[in-house]
C-alpha cells in the first residue's frame, strides 16, 4: 500500500506546511511514491496560505509553498492517511482525542523519527520573530529526512 502522510499542527500555516514541503522535497530526492498533505487541529486559518514568514523560509530553501491552503483535520483523514504526524505534543493529544473509532492511521510526533529527539515538540514560531522560522525549517527537514528514509525501507 502506498504510504500517505498527513502533517498536523495547530493552525496549518506555519509548522505543518513546512514539514509538508520538506517531506515532499525529501520524498522526491529518494524516489519515494507517497501522498502528502498537511492540516491543522484548529480551523481559524482555513483557506489561508501559509504565514508569510513560513513562505519566506521555504523559498530561501528552494521550495514554493504560497499555493498551499490551510484546512482543518477531518475524521476521514484518520482513514485516508497511513501516517498522521503531529508537530507538537498538544497536536498529538488533540488528534488522539478526536480520532474516530475506526481510525487506521498511525499517529506519531515528527521528531519521534529523529534519533535522540523522541517525544519532543517542534516549537510554535507564530508569536516569535523570523529567526524562529529558521529553527522550524531545520526541525522540519530533520524529521522529514528521517521519516522519508524510514518509509523507503
Ligand atoms: P502553526 O502556528 O500551528 O505552526 O500553524 C500557529 C498559527 C496560528 C496560530 C497559532 C499557531 N493562531 O493562534 O492563530
CSV table of N, CA and C and ligand atoms in Angstrom, one decimal:
chain,number,residue,atom,x,y,z
A,1,UNK,N,0.9,-1.2,0.0
A,1,UNK,CA,0.0,0.0,0.0
A,1,UNK,C,0.9,1.2,0.0
A,2,UNK,N,0.6,2.2,-0.9
A,2,UNK,CA,1.3,3.4,-1.0
A,2,UNK,C,1.1,4.2,0.3
A,3,UNK,N,2.2,4.7,0.9
A,3,UNK,CA,2.0,5.5,2.2
A,3,UNK,C,1.4,6.8,1.8
A,4,UNK,N,0.7,7.3,2.8
A,4,UNK,CA,0.1,8.7,2.7
A,4,UNK,C,0.3,9.3,4.1
A,5,UNK,N,0.9,10.5,4.0
A,5,UNK,CA,1.4,11.1,5.3
A,5,UNK,C,0.7,12.5,5.4
A,6,UNK,N,0.1,12.7,6.5
A,6,UNK,CA,-0.5,14.0,6.8
A,6,UNK,C,0.2,14.6,8.0
A,7,UNK,N,0.7,15.8,7.8
A,7,UNK,CA,1.4,16.6,8.9
A,7,UNK,C,0.4,17.5,9.5
A,8,UNK,N,0.4,17.5,10.9
A,8,UNK,CA,-0.6,18.3,11.6
A,8,UNK,C,0.0,19.2,12.6
A,9,UNK,N,-0.4,20.5,12.6
A,9,UNK,CA,0.0,21.4,13.7
A,9,UNK,C,-1.3,22.1,14.1
A,10,UNK,N,-1.2,23.3,14.7
A,10,UNK,CA,-2.4,23.9,15.3
A,10,UNK,C,-3.1,24.7,14.2
A,11,UNK,N,-2.4,25.6,13.5
A,11,UNK,CA,-3.1,26.5,12.5
A,11,UNK,C,-2.9,26.1,11.1
A,12,UNK,N,-2.0,25.2,10.8
A,12,UNK,CA,-1.7,24.7,9.4
A,12,UNK,C,-1.2,25.9,8.5
A,13,UNK,N,-0.6,26.9,9.2
A,13,UNK,CA,0.0,28.0,8.4
A,13,UNK,C,1.5,28.2,8.7
A,14,UNK,N,2.1,27.5,9.7
A,14,UNK,CA,3.5,27.7,10.0
A,14,UNK,C,4.2,26.3,9.9
A,15,UNK,N,4.0,25.5,10.9
A,15,UNK,CA,4.9,24.3,11.0
A,15,UNK,C,4.5,23.2,10.1
A,16,UNK,N,3.2,22.8,10.0
A,16,UNK,CA,2.9,21.7,9.2
A,16,UNK,C,3.1,21.9,7.7
A,17,UNK,N,2.9,23.1,7.2
A,17,UNK,CA,3.2,23.4,5.8
A,17,UNK,C,4.7,23.2,5.5
A,18,UNK,N,5.5,23.6,6.5
A,18,UNK,CA,7.0,23.5,6.3
A,18,UNK,C,7.4,22.0,6.4
A,19,UNK,N,6.7,21.3,7.2
A,19,UNK,CA,7.0,19.8,7.3
A,19,UNK,C,6.6,19.2,6.0
A,20,UNK,N,5.4,19.6,5.5
A,20,UNK,CA,4.9,19.0,4.2
A,20,UNK,C,5.9,19.3,3.1
A,21,UNK,N,6.4,20.6,3.0
A,21,UNK,CA,7.3,21.0,2.0
A,21,UNK,C,8.7,20.2,2.1
A,22,UNK,N,9.2,20.1,3.3
A,22,UNK,CA,10.5,19.4,3.5
A,22,UNK,C,10.3,18.0,3.1
A,23,UNK,N,9.2,17.4,3.5
A,23,UNK,CA,9.0,16.0,3.2
A,23,UNK,C,8.8,15.7,1.7
A,24,UNK,N,8.1,16.6,1.0
A,24,UNK,CA,7.9,16.5,-0.4
A,24,UNK,C,9.3,16.5,-1.1
A,25,UNK,N,10.1,17.4,-0.7
A,25,UNK,CA,11.5,17.5,-1.2
A,25,UNK,C,12.3,16.2,-1.0
A,26,UNK,N,12.2,15.7,0.2
A,26,UNK,CA,13.0,14.5,0.6
A,26,UNK,C,12.4,13.3,-0.1
A,27,UNK,N,11.1,13.2,-0.2
A,27,UNK,CA,10.5,12.0,-0.9
A,27,UNK,C,10.9,12.0,-2.4
A,28,UNK,N,10.9,13.2,-3.0
A,28,UNK,CA,11.3,13.3,-4.4
A,28,UNK,C,12.8,12.9,-4.6
A,29,UNK,N,13.6,13.4,-3.7
A,29,UNK,CA,15.0,13.0,-3.7
A,29,UNK,C,15.3,11.5,-3.6
A,30,UNK,N,14.4,10.9,-2.8
A,30,UNK,CA,14.6,9.4,-2.6
A,30,UNK,C,13.8,8.6,-3.6
A,31,UNK,N,13.0,9.2,-4.4
A,31,UNK,CA,12.2,8.5,-5.3
A,31,UNK,C,11.1,7.7,-4.6
A,32,UNK,N,10.6,8.3,-3.5
A,32,UNK,CA,9.6,7.6,-2.7
A,32,UNK,C,8.2,8.1,-3.2
A,33,UNK,N,7.4,7.1,-3.6
A,33,UNK,CA,6.0,7.4,-4.0
A,33,UNK,C,5.1,7.5,-2.8
A,34,UNK,N,4.6,8.7,-2.5
A,34,UNK,CA,3.9,8.9,-1.3
A,34,UNK,C,2.9,10.1,-1.5
A,35,UNK,N,1.8,10.0,-0.9
A,35,UNK,CA,0.8,11.1,-0.9
A,35,UNK,C,1.1,11.9,0.3
A,36,UNK,N,1.1,13.3,0.2
A,36,UNK,CA,1.5,14.1,1.3
A,36,UNK,C,0.5,15.3,1.4
A,37,UNK,N,0.1,15.6,2.6
A,37,UNK,CA,-0.7,16.8,2.8
A,37,UNK,C,-0.5,17.3,4.3
A,38,UNK,N,-1.1,18.5,4.6
A,38,UNK,CA,-1.0,19.0,6.0
A,38,UNK,C,-2.3,19.6,6.4
A,39,UNK,N,-2.5,19.7,7.7
A,39,UNK,CA,-3.8,20.2,8.2
A,39,UNK,C,-3.5,20.7,9.6
A,40,UNK,N,-4.6,21.4,10.1
A,40,UNK,CA,-4.5,22.0,11.5
A,40,UNK,C,-5.5,21.4,12.4
A,41,UNK,N,-5.3,21.3,13.7
A,41,UNK,CA,-6.3,20.8,14.6
A,41,UNK,C,-7.3,22.0,14.8
A,42,UNK,N,-6.9,23.2,14.5
A,42,UNK,CA,-7.9,24.3,14.6
A,42,UNK,C,-8.2,24.8,13.1
A,43,UNK,N,-9.4,25.4,13.0
A,43,UNK,CA,-9.8,25.8,11.7
A,43,UNK,C,-9.8,27.3,11.4
A,44,UNK,N,-9.2,28.1,12.3
A,44,UNK,CA,-9.2,29.6,12.2
A,44,UNK,C,-8.6,30.1,10.9
A,45,UNK,N,-7.7,29.4,10.4
A,45,UNK,CA,-7.0,29.9,9.2
A,45,UNK,C,-7.4,29.1,7.9
A,46,UNK,N,-8.5,28.4,8.0
A,46,UNK,CA,-8.9,27.5,6.8
A,46,UNK,C,-9.0,28.4,5.6
A,47,UNK,N,-8.4,27.9,4.5
A,47,UNK,CA,-8.4,28.6,3.2
A,47,UNK,C,-7.2,29.6,3.1
A,48,UNK,N,-6.5,29.9,4.2
A,48,UNK,CA,-5.4,30.9,4.1
A,48,UNK,C,-4.1,30.2,3.5
A,49,UNK,N,-3.3,31.0,2.9
A,49,UNK,CA,-2.0,30.5,2.5
A,49,UNK,C,-1.1,30.4,3.8
A,50,UNK,N,0.1,29.8,3.7
A,50,UNK,CA,1.0,29.8,4.8
A,50,UNK,C,1.4,31.2,5.3
A,51,UNK,N,1.7,31.4,6.5
A,51,UNK,CA,2.2,32.6,7.1
A,51,UNK,C,3.4,33.1,6.2
A,52,UNK,N,3.5,34.4,6.0
A,52,UNK,CA,4.5,35.0,5.0
A,52,UNK,C,5.9,34.6,5.4
A,53,UNK,N,6.1,34.5,6.8
A,53,UNK,CA,7.5,34.1,7.2
A,53,UNK,C,7.8,32.6,6.9
A,54,UNK,N,6.7,31.8,6.9
A,54,UNK,CA,6.9,30.4,6.5
A,54,UNK,C,7.2,30.3,5.0
A,55,UNK,N,6.5,31.1,4.3
A,55,UNK,CA,6.7,31.1,2.8
A,55,UNK,C,8.1,31.6,2.5
A,56,UNK,N,8.6,32.6,3.3
A,56,UNK,CA,9.9,33.1,3.0
A,56,UNK,C,11.0,32.1,3.3
A,57,UNK,N,10.9,31.4,4.5
A,57,UNK,CA,12.0,30.4,4.8
A,57,UNK,C,11.9,29.3,3.8
A,58,UNK,N,10.7,28.9,3.4
A,58,UNK,CA,10.7,27.8,2.4
A,58,UNK,C,11.3,28.2,1.1
A,59,UNK,N,11.0,29.4,0.7
A,59,UNK,CA,11.6,30.0,-0.6
A,59,UNK,C,13.1,30.1,-0.5
A,60,UNK,N,13.6,30.5,0.7
A,60,UNK,CA,15.1,30.5,0.9
A,60,UNK,C,15.7,29.2,0.7
A,61,UNK,N,14.9,28.1,1.0
A,61,UNK,CA,15.4,26.8,0.9
A,61,UNK,C,15.0,26.0,-0.4
A,62,UNK,N,14.5,26.8,-1.3
A,62,UNK,CA,14.2,26.2,-2.6
A,62,UNK,C,12.8,25.6,-2.8
A,63,UNK,N,11.9,25.9,-1.9
A,63,UNK,CA,10.5,25.4,-2.1
A,63,UNK,C,9.5,26.5,-2.1
A,64,UNK,N,8.6,26.5,-3.0
A,64,UNK,CA,7.5,27.4,-3.1
A,64,UNK,C,6.2,26.8,-2.4
A,65,UNK,N,5.7,27.5,-1.4
A,65,UNK,CA,4.5,26.9,-0.7
A,65,UNK,C,3.3,27.9,-0.7
A,66,UNK,N,3.5,29.0,-1.5
A,66,UNK,CA,2.4,30.0,-1.5
A,66,UNK,C,1.1,29.6,-1.9
A,67,UNK,N,1.0,28.4,-2.6
A,67,UNK,CA,-0.2,27.9,-3.1
A,67,UNK,C,-0.9,26.9,-2.1
A,68,UNK,N,-0.2,26.6,-1.0
A,68,UNK,CA,-0.8,25.7,0.0
A,68,UNK,C,-2.0,26.5,0.6
A,69,UNK,N,-3.1,25.7,1.0
A,69,UNK,CA,-4.2,26.3,1.6
A,69,UNK,C,-4.5,25.6,2.9
A,70,UNK,N,-4.6,26.3,4.0
A,70,UNK,CA,-4.8,25.7,5.3
A,70,UNK,C,-6.2,25.0,5.3
A,71,UNK,N,-6.3,23.9,6.1
A,71,UNK,CA,-7.6,23.2,6.3
A,71,UNK,C,-7.5,22.6,7.7
A,72,UNK,N,-8.7,22.2,8.2
A,72,UNK,CA,-8.8,21.6,9.5
A,72,UNK,C,-8.8,20.1,9.3
A,73,UNK,N,-8.2,19.3,10.2
A,73,UNK,CA,-8.2,17.9,10.2
A,73,UNK,C,-9.7,17.4,10.2
A,74,UNK,N,-10.0,16.3,9.4
A,74,UNK,CA,-11.3,15.8,9.4
A,74,UNK,C,-11.3,14.3,9.9
A,75,UNK,N,-12.4,13.8,10.3
A,75,UNK,CA,-12.4,12.4,10.7
A,75,UNK,C,-11.9,11.4,9.6
A,76,UNK,N,-12.3,11.8,8.4
A,76,UNK,CA,-11.9,10.9,7.2
A,76,UNK,C,-10.4,10.8,7.1
A,77,UNK,N,-9.6,11.9,7.5
A,77,UNK,CA,-8.2,11.8,7.5
A,77,UNK,C,-7.6,10.6,8.2
A,78,UNK,N,-8.3,10.2,9.3
A,78,UNK,CA,-7.8,9.1,10.1
A,78,UNK,C,-7.9,7.8,9.4
A,79,UNK,N,-8.7,7.7,8.3
A,79,UNK,CA,-8.8,6.5,7.5
A,79,UNK,C,-8.0,6.6,6.2
A,80,UNK,N,-8.0,7.8,5.6
A,80,UNK,CA,-7.3,8.0,4.3
A,80,UNK,C,-5.8,8.0,4.4
A,81,UNK,N,-5.2,8.5,5.5
A,81,UNK,CA,-3.8,8.6,5.6
A,81,UNK,C,-3.2,7.4,6.4
A,82,UNK,N,-2.1,6.8,6.0
A,82,UNK,CA,-1.5,5.7,6.7
A,82,UNK,C,-0.7,6.3,7.9
A,83,UNK,N,-0.2,7.5,7.8
A,83,UNK,CA,0.5,8.1,8.9
A,83,UNK,C,0.0,9.6,9.1
A,84,UNK,N,-0.3,9.9,10.4
A,84,UNK,CA,-0.6,11.3,10.7
A,84,UNK,C,0.5,11.7,11.7
A,85,UNK,N,1.2,12.7,11.3
A,85,UNK,CA,2.4,13.1,12.0
A,85,UNK,C,2.2,14.5,12.7
A,86,UNK,N,2.1,14.5,14.0
A,86,UNK,CA,1.9,15.8,14.7
A,86,UNK,C,3.2,16.5,14.9
A,87,UNK,N,3.1,17.9,14.9
A,87,UNK,CA,4.3,18.7,15.1
A,87,UNK,C,4.6,18.9,16.6
A,88,UNK,N,3.6,18.9,17.4
A,88,UNK,CA,3.9,19.0,18.9
A,88,UNK,C,3.0,18.1,19.7
A,89,UNK,N,3.3,18.1,21.0
A,89,UNK,CA,2.6,17.1,21.8
A,89,UNK,C,1.2,17.5,22.0
A,90,UNK,N,0.8,18.8,22.0
A,90,UNK,CA,-0.6,19.2,22.2
A,90,UNK,C,-1.3,18.7,20.9
A,91,UNK,N,-0.7,18.9,19.7
A,91,UNK,CA,-1.4,18.5,18.5
A,91,UNK,C,-1.6,17.0,18.6
A,92,UNK,N,-0.7,16.2,19.1
A,92,UNK,CA,-0.8,14.7,19.2
A,92,UNK,C,-1.9,14.4,20.1
A,93,UNK,N,-2.0,15.1,21.3
A,93,UNK,CA,-3.1,14.8,22.3
A,93,UNK,C,-4.4,15.1,21.6
A,94,UNK,N,-4.5,16.2,20.9
A,94,UNK,CA,-5.8,16.6,20.3
A,94,UNK,C,-6.2,15.6,19.2
A,95,UNK,N,-5.2,15.1,18.5
A,95,UNK,CA,-5.5,14.1,17.4
A,95,UNK,C,-6.1,12.8,18.1
A,96,UNK,N,-5.4,12.4,19.2
A,96,UNK,CA,-5.9,11.2,19.9
A,96,UNK,C,-7.3,11.4,20.4
A,97,UNK,N,-7.6,12.6,20.8
A,97,UNK,CA,-8.9,12.9,21.4
A,97,UNK,C,-10.0,12.9,20.3
A,98,UNK,N,-9.7,13.3,19.1
A,98,UNK,CA,-10.7,13.4,18.0
A,98,UNK,C,-10.7,12.2,17.1
A,99,UNK,N,-9.8,11.3,17.2
A,99,UNK,CA,-9.7,10.2,16.3
A,99,UNK,C,-11.0,9.3,16.4
A,100,UNK,N,-11.6,9.0,15.2
A,100,UNK,CA,-12.8,8.2,15.2
A,100,UNK,C,-12.4,6.8,15.6
A,101,UNK,N,-13.4,6.0,16.0
A,101,UNK,CA,-13.2,4.6,16.5
A,101,UNK,C,-12.6,3.7,15.4
A,102,UNK,N,-12.9,4.0,14.2
A,102,UNK,CA,-12.3,3.2,13.1
A,102,UNK,C,-11.1,3.7,12.4
A,103,UNK,N,-10.4,4.6,13.2
A,103,UNK,CA,-9.1,5.2,12.6
A,103,UNK,C,-8.1,4.1,12.3
A,104,UNK,N,-7.4,4.2,11.2
A,104,UNK,CA,-6.4,3.3,10.8
A,104,UNK,C,-5.0,3.9,10.8
A,105,UNK,N,-4.9,5.2,10.7
A,105,UNK,CA,-3.7,5.9,10.6
A,105,UNK,C,-2.8,5.7,11.8
A,106,UNK,N,-1.5,5.6,11.6
A,106,UNK,CA,-0.6,5.5,12.7
A,106,UNK,C,-0.2,6.9,13.2
A,107,UNK,N,-0.4,7.2,14.4
A,107,UNK,CA,-0.1,8.6,14.9
A,107,UNK,C,1.3,8.7,15.6
A,108,UNK,N,2.0,9.8,15.3
A,108,UNK,CA,3.3,9.9,15.9
A,108,UNK,C,3.6,11.4,15.9
A,109,UNK,N,4.7,11.7,16.6
A,109,UNK,CA,5.3,13.1,16.5
A,109,UNK,C,6.4,13.1,15.5
A,110,UNK,N,6.5,14.3,14.8
A,110,UNK,CA,7.5,14.4,13.7
A,110,UNK,C,8.9,14.0,14.2
A,111,UNK,N,9.2,14.5,15.4
A,111,UNK,CA,10.6,14.3,15.9
A,111,UNK,C,10.8,12.9,16.5
A,112,UNK,N,9.8,12.1,16.6
A,112,UNK,CA,9.9,10.7,17.0
A,112,UNK,C,10.8,10.0,16.0
A,113,UNK,N,10.8,10.5,14.8
A,113,UNK,CA,11.6,9.8,13.7
A,113,UNK,C,13.1,10.1,13.9
A,114,UNK,N,13.4,11.1,14.7
A,114,UNK,CA,14.8,11.6,14.8
A,114,UNK,C,15.5,11.0,16.0
A,115,UNK,N,16.6,10.4,15.8
A,115,UNK,CA,17.3,9.8,17.0
A,115,UNK,C,17.7,10.8,18.0
A,116,UNK,N,17.4,10.5,19.3
A,116,UNK,CA,17.7,11.5,20.3
A,116,UNK,C,16.6,12.5,20.6
A,117,UNK,N,15.6,12.6,19.7
A,117,UNK,CA,14.5,13.6,19.9
A,117,UNK,C,13.1,13.0,20.1
A,118,UNK,N,13.1,11.7,20.4
A,118,UNK,CA,11.8,11.1,20.6
A,118,UNK,C,11.0,11.8,21.6
A,119,UNK,N,9.7,12.1,21.3
A,119,UNK,CA,8.8,12.7,22.3
A,119,UNK,C,8.9,14.2,22.3
A,120,UNK,N,9.8,14.8,21.5
A,120,UNK,CA,9.9,16.2,21.5
A,120,UNK,C,9.0,16.9,20.5
A,121,UNK,N,8.7,18.2,20.9
A,121,UNK,CA,7.8,19.0,20.0
A,121,UNK,C,8.6,19.9,19.1
A,122,UNK,N,8.1,20.3,18.0
A,122,UNK,CA,8.6,21.4,17.2
A,122,UNK,C,7.9,22.6,17.7
A,123,UNK,N,8.7,23.6,18.2
A,123,UNK,CA,8.2,24.8,18.9
A,123,UNK,C,7.4,25.6,17.9
A,124,UNK,N,6.3,26.2,18.4
A,124,UNK,CA,5.4,27.1,17.6
A,124,UNK,C,6.1,28.4,17.4
A,125,UNK,N,6.4,28.8,16.1
A,125,UNK,CA,7.1,30.0,15.8
A,125,UNK,C,6.2,31.2,15.6
A,126,UNK,N,4.9,31.0,15.7
A,126,UNK,CA,3.9,32.0,15.3
A,126,UNK,C,4.0,33.3,16.0
A,127,UNK,N,4.2,33.3,17.3
A,127,UNK,CA,4.3,34.6,18.1
A,127,UNK,C,5.7,35.1,18.2
A,128,UNK,N,6.7,34.4,17.6
A,128,UNK,CA,8.1,34.8,17.7
A,128,UNK,C,8.5,35.6,16.5
A,129,UNK,N,9.8,35.7,16.4
A,129,UNK,CA,10.4,36.5,15.3
A,129,UNK,C,10.7,35.6,14.1
A,130,UNK,N,11.2,36.2,13.0
A,130,UNK,CA,11.5,35.5,11.8
A,130,UNK,C,12.6,34.4,12.0
A,131,UNK,N,13.5,34.6,12.9
A,131,UNK,CA,14.6,33.6,13.2
A,131,UNK,C,14.0,32.3,13.6
A,132,UNK,N,12.9,32.4,14.3
A,132,UNK,CA,12.2,31.2,14.8
A,132,UNK,C,11.8,30.3,13.7
A,133,UNK,N,11.5,30.8,12.5
A,133,UNK,CA,11.1,30.0,11.4
A,133,UNK,C,12.3,29.3,10.8
A,134,UNK,N,13.5,29.8,11.0
A,134,UNK,CA,14.7,29.0,10.5
A,134,UNK,C,14.8,27.7,11.4
A,135,UNK,N,14.6,27.9,12.7
A,135,UNK,CA,14.6,26.7,13.5
A,135,UNK,C,13.5,25.7,13.1
A,136,UNK,N,12.3,26.2,12.9
A,136,UNK,CA,11.2,25.4,12.4
A,136,UNK,C,11.6,24.6,11.2
A,137,UNK,N,12.2,25.3,10.2
A,137,UNK,CA,12.6,24.7,9.0
A,137,UNK,C,13.7,23.6,9.2
A,138,UNK,N,14.6,23.9,10.1
A,138,UNK,CA,15.6,22.8,10.4
A,138,UNK,C,15.0,21.6,11.0
A,139,UNK,N,14.1,21.8,12.0
A,139,UNK,CA,13.4,20.7,12.6
A,139,UNK,C,12.5,19.9,11.6
A,140,UNK,N,11.9,20.7,10.7
A,140,UNK,CA,11.0,20.1,9.7
A,140,UNK,C,11.9,19.2,8.8
A,141,UNK,N,13.0,19.7,8.4
A,141,UNK,CA,13.9,18.9,7.5
A,141,UNK,C,14.5,17.7,8.2
A,142,UNK,N,14.9,17.8,9.5
A,142,UNK,CA,15.4,16.7,10.2
A,142,UNK,C,14.4,15.6,10.3
A,143,UNK,N,13.2,16.0,10.7
A,143,UNK,CA,12.1,15.0,10.8
A,143,UNK,C,11.7,14.4,9.5
A,144,UNK,N,11.6,15.2,8.5
A,144,UNK,CA,11.2,14.8,7.2
A,144,UNK,C,12.2,13.8,6.6
A,145,UNK,N,13.5,14.1,6.8
A,145,UNK,CA,14.5,13.2,6.2
A,145,UNK,C,14.5,11.8,6.9
A,146,UNK,N,14.4,11.8,8.2
A,146,UNK,CA,14.3,10.5,8.9
A,146,UNK,C,13.1,9.7,8.6
A,147,UNK,N,11.9,10.4,8.6
A,147,UNK,CA,10.7,9.8,8.3
A,147,UNK,C,10.7,9.2,6.8
A,148,UNK,N,11.2,10.0,5.9
A,148,UNK,CA,11.2,9.5,4.5
A,148,UNK,C,12.1,8.3,4.4
A,149,UNK,N,13.2,8.3,5.0
A,149,UNK,CA,14.1,7.2,5.0
A,149,UNK,C,13.5,5.9,5.6
A,150,UNK,N,12.7,6.1,6.6
A,150,UNK,CA,12.0,5.0,7.3
A,150,UNK,C,11.0,4.4,6.3
A,151,UNK,N,10.3,5.2,5.6
A,151,UNK,CA,9.2,4.8,4.7
A,151,UNK,C,9.8,4.1,3.5
A,152,UNK,N,11.0,4.4,3.1
A,152,UNK,CA,11.7,3.7,1.9
A,152,UNK,C,11.9,2.3,2.3
A,153,UNK,N,12.3,2.0,3.5
A,153,UNK,CA,12.6,0.6,3.9
A,153,UNK,C,11.4,-0.3,3.9
B,1,LIG,P1,1.1,26.6,13.4
B,1,LIG,O1,1.3,28.1,14.1
B,1,LIG,O2,0.3,25.8,14.3
B,1,LIG,O3,2.5,26.2,13.3
B,1,LIG,O4,0.5,26.8,12.0
B,1,LIG,C1,0.2,28.8,14.5
B,1,LIG,C2,-0.6,29.5,13.6
B,1,LIG,C3,-1.7,30.3,14.1
B,1,LIG,C4,-2.0,30.3,15.4
B,1,LIG,C5,-1.2,29.5,16.3
B,1,LIG,C6,-0.2,28.8,15.9
B,1,LIG,N1,-3.1,31.0,15.9
B,1,LIG,O5,-3.3,31.1,17.1
B,1,LIG,O6,-3.7,31.7,15.1
